[in-house]
Tab-separated table of C-alpha atoms in Angstrom:
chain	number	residue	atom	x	y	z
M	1	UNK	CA	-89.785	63.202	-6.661
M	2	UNK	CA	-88.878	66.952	-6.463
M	3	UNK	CA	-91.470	67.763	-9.396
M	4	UNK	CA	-94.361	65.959	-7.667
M	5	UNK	CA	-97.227	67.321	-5.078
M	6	UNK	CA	-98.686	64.997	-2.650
M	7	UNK	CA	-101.945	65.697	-0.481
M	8	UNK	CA	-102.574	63.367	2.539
M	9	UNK	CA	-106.342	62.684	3.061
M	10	UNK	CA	-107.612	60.775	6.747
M	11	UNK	CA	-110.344	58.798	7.161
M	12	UNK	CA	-112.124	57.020	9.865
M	13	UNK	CA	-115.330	55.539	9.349
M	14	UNK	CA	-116.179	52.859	7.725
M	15	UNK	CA	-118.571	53.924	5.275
M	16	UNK	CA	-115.108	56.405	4.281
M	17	UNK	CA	-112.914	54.491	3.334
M	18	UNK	CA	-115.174	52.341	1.316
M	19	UNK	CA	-116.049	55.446	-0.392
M	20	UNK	CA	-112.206	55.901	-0.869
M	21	UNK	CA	-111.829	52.075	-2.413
M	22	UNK	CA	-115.233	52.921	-4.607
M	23	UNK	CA	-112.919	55.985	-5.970
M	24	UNK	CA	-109.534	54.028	-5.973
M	25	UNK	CA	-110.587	51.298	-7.803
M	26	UNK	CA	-113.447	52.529	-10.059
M	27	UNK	CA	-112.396	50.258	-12.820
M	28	UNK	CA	-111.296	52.686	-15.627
M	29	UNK	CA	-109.641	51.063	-18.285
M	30	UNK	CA	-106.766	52.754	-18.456
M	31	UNK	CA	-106.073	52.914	-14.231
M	32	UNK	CA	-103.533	50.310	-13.072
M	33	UNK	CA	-103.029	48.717	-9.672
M	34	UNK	CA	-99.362	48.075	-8.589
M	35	UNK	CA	-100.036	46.426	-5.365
M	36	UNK	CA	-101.202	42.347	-6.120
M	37	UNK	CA	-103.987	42.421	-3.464
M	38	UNK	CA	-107.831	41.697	-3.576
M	39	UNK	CA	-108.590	42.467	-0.460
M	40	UNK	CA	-111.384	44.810	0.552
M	41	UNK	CA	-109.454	48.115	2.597
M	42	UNK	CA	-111.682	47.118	5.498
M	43	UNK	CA	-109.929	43.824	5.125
M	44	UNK	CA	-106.849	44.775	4.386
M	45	UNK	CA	-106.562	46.863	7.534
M	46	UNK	CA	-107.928	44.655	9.845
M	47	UNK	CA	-105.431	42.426	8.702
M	48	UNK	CA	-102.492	45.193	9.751
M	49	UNK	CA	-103.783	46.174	12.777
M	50	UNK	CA	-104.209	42.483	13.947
M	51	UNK	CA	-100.631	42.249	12.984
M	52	UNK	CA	-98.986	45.225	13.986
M	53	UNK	CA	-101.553	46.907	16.448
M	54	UNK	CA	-100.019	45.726	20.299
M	55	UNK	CA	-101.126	48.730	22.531
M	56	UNK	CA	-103.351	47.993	25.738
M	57	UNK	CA	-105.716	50.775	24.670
M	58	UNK	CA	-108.632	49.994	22.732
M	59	UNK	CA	-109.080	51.382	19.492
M	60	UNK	CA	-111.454	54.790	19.551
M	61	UNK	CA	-114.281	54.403	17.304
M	62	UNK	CA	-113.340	58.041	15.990
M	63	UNK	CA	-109.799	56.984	15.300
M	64	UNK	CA	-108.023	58.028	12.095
M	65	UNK	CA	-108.057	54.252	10.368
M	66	UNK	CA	-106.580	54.807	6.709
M	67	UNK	CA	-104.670	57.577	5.316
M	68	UNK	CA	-104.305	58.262	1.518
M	69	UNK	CA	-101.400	60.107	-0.010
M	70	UNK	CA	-102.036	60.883	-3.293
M	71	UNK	CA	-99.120	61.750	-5.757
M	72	UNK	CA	-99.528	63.783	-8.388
M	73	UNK	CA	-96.465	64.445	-10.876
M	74	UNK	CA	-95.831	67.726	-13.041
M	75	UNK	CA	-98.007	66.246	-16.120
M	76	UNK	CA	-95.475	68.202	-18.623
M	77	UNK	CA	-92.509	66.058	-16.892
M	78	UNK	CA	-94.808	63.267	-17.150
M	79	UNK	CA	-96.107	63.086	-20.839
M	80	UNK	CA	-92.500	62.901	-21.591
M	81	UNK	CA	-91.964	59.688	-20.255
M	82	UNK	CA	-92.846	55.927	-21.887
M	83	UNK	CA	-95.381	54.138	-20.358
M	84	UNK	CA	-93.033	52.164	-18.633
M	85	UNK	CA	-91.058	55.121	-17.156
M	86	UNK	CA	-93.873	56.043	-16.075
M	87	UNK	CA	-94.875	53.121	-14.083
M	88	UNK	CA	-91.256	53.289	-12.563
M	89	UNK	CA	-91.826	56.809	-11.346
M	90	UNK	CA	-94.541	55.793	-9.456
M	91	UNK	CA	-93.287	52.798	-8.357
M	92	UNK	CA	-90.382	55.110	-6.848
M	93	UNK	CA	-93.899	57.260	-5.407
M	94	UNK	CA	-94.539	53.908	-3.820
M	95	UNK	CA	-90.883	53.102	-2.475
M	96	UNK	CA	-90.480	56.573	-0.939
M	97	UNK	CA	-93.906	56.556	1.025
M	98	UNK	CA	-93.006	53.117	1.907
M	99	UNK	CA	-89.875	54.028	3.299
M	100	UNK	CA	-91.711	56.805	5.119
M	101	UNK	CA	-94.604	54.899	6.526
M	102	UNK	CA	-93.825	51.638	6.200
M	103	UNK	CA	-94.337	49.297	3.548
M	104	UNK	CA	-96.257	46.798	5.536
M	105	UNK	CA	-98.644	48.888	6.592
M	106	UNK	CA	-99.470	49.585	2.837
M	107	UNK	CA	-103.245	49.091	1.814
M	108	UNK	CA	-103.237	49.835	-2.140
M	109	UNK	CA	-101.399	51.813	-4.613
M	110	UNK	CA	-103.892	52.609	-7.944
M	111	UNK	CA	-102.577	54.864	-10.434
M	112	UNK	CA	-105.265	57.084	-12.232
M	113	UNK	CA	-104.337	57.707	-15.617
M	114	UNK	CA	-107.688	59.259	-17.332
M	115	UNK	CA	-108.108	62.774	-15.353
M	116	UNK	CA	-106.544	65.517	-16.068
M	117	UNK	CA	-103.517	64.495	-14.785
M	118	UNK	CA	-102.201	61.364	-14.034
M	119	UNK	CA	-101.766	60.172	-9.947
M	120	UNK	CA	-100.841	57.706	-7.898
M	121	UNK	CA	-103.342	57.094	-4.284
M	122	UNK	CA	-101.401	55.256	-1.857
M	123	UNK	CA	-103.570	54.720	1.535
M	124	UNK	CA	-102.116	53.057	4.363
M	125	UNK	CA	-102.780	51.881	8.366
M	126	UNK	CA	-101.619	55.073	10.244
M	127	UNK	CA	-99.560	52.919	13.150
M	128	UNK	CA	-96.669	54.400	15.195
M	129	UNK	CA	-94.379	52.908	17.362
M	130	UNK	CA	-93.471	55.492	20.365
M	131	UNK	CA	-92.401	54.596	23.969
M	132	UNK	CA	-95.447	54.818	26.318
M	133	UNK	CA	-94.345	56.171	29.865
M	134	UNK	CA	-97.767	54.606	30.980
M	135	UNK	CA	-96.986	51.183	30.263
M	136	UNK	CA	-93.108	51.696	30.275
M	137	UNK	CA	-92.461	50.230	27.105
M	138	UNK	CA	-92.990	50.755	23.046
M	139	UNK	CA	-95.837	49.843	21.590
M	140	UNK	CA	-97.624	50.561	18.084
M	141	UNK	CA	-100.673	52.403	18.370
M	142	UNK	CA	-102.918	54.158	15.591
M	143	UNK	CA	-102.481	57.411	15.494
M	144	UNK	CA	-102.584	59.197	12.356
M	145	UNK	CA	-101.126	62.529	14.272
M	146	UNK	CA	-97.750	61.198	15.493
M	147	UNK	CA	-97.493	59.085	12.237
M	148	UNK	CA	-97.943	61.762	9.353
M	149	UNK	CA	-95.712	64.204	12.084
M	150	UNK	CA	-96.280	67.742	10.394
M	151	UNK	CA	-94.001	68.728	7.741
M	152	UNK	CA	-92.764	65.804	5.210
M	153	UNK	CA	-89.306	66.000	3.868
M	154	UNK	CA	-88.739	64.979	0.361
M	155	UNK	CA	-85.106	63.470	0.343
């Protein structure tokens, strides 16, 4: 992962992040999906935050709902690789943000292989589990803020 950029992108109304599935999953024939999931991303996470969302607050309306990382490899490095090597790379893309922001909350992963250079978007359900002080105990809120938490080290 040392050769690859990633930009994180939030979103939080509706009609944005089905502008951000319309882009995902446009349907070119050479883009690949490597999460098995029709869902909508409106479905998908309402599904995650009626699974993982447990504060006493209510939602904002403004809140950050989705955030999209998008990976994109030297394309020199890249071009190198077989077709399936390249799949594993990303599929490595995937484990690491995973492992950063938890696979569960995952809402897609779509690979983009006709621009310029190939990419991986991976958008997920910003949650965070933190102790509240309020309520005296943890809970998992949405809060894109605590969850991205500045500075992202690549191990």
């Amino acid at each position: 992962m040392t050769d690859t950029l990633f930009q994180i992108h939030k979103y939080s109304s509706i009609t944005d992040i089905q502008s951000v599935q319309a882009h995902d999953q446009r349907g070119q024939w050479r883009d690949y999906s490597l999460l098995d999931s029709e869902k909508s991303y409106e479905a998908a996470i309402s599904e995650i935050l009626a699974r993982e969302y447990n504060s006493p607050r209510t939602i904002r309306r403004d809140a950050v709902r989705l955030v999209q990382v998008v990976f994109t490899p030297d394309k020199a490095l890249l071009m190198q690789l077989s077709p399936q090597q390249q799949r594993a790379y990303f599929e490595d893309c995937c484990c690491w943000a995973a492992a950063q922001w938890g696979e569960s909350r995952t809402v897609a992963a779509v690979v983009h292989m006709d621009d310029h250079t190939p990419h991986l978007h991976w958008p997920f359900v910003s949650l965070k589990t933190i102790f509240d002080q309020r309520y005296g105990k943890f809970v998992t809120t949405l809060n894109a803020k605590k969850a991205i938490g500045g500075p992202v080290a690549i191990q």
